[in-house]
Amino acid sequence: MRKIRTYNEVDHGTGSQLLEQVLEQRARLQERLASVGRVVAVASGKGGVGKSAVTANLAGAMAAQGLRVGVLDADLNGPSLARMLQVRGPPLEDRAHGVVPPTSPHGVKVFSMELLQGQENAPLRWKEPETDTFLWQSSMETTALREFLADVEWGELDFLLVDVPPGTDKIRRLLELVPDPPVALIVSTPAEISRAVVLRSIGLIREAEVPAAGIVANMTEYLCPDCGHRGTLFRGDGIRRLAEESGLNVWARIPFDPSLGEETDAGAPPAGRDPEGLIGRAFAGLVDRLREAPDGSERGPGGEGDPGADESPRTEEPS
Amino acid sequence: MKFLCLPCDEVMEFAERQLPGDGTLAAVFVCGSCTREMALLTNPMETQFVSSMGVKIGGREVPAQAMEGVRGALEGGSETAFQEPEEQDSERGDDSGHGTPPASAGSAQGPSPVEWSPEAVDRLQRVPSFVRGMVKRIYTDYARERGIRTLTPDVMDTARKELGLEGM
């Protein structure tokens, strides 16, 4: 049998040049994110736990503290953050070096698939061929996320919050794209079914050796808007078990307040509008955790670098 | 991917890329020693798969444009998503201090002006606004780099062929 040289034995700069282009894409992404202090992945794995509302309110709380913050809505198929942060409207500036993201009334830079689609609430569709879509759709969505990261003129930011869509594979996509592992916020509810799914995402985060990760316990209790009574919303103790089984600390507990959902959906996240309110204080505490989060030069989640590592997993009910 | 001419044991050079129709991508490679040519043909699904990665077989003739993958592939992109090209910068180096120019964005500084003939403007207006700014920038850069002062439909046709911009 004749000997055919291997790819690497052929020392030649030409060919398809696909690898060179992929490396150029990575360089472009790295250069863009060099002006971003920290990337924060707001993830869960489970749908319906309130990730986007947490993202919008966290951004509002950060902006209220004078931090420079951007929000990337990585939920390409179900985007909502352009509406939650009131940035739908004027056309985007299309510059030679990138697209200028719109800024919300709260001072948050936002980019979302919502800003590009012609028809509101239309399902995300890519051009032909329509057959065998499953073979390339994931690759196209990864390209879209990469372009949202690299081709938006984010400028100087303290935090870039990435709202990661449901599905444990989606967090992996982000982890593989960004040059440095992000801080991970894992959003869950006390419901038992959330815990089981969220644990899968935490497994991926551990493999990626993110410098810091914490749990955001959403809908931990119900606040009656009329009498102020606090009651249990979910009977499960999923948050306590999640903290114990994952070894992560609970960085914030967000009560379920009907006005939180209504106001956030209407484009006025209460954490930014009323930083001294119950919701505002919960998110302000989360901002503090993130400001203290290690940058990767220390230990992984739950290690000494974790700002909550000096505590046992917080399992107590809020007072 | 590299293509090796087995009789010569030489790597074949990329020569040309075409979209001959029905979703096929043709990439032509030639052996520098024996001049043998071969064409890599991909079916529509394979073409889309390569395209979805944001790469071009044989390399790029033009720098990567902002969000070119999404803008080229999104079905139903908003006609009002982006500002009209007339309202924005189309000149390299004018980023008004926003952001950091990516390394691949090109290096032409102090550009000479390129005029668009009325016929070329007409043709540009027929390009969907979702990608119009990106297309205008590519043609303007093409003309500037070749010292062409006025962009005409003929120049646009030549650029399309040379740059592999079928569909623009």
Coordinates of C-alpha atoms in Angstrom, one line a residue, chain A residues 1-5, chain B residues 5-8:
Chain A
M1 CA 0.0 0.0 0.0
R2 CA 1.4 3.4 -0.9
K3 CA 2.1 5.8 1.9
I4 CA -0.1 9.0 1.8
R5 CA 1.1 11.8 4.0
Chain B
C5 CA -2.1 15.4 -5.8
L6 CA -1.0 11.8 -5.4
P7 CA 1.0 11.5 -8.6
C8 CA 3.0 14.6 -7.7

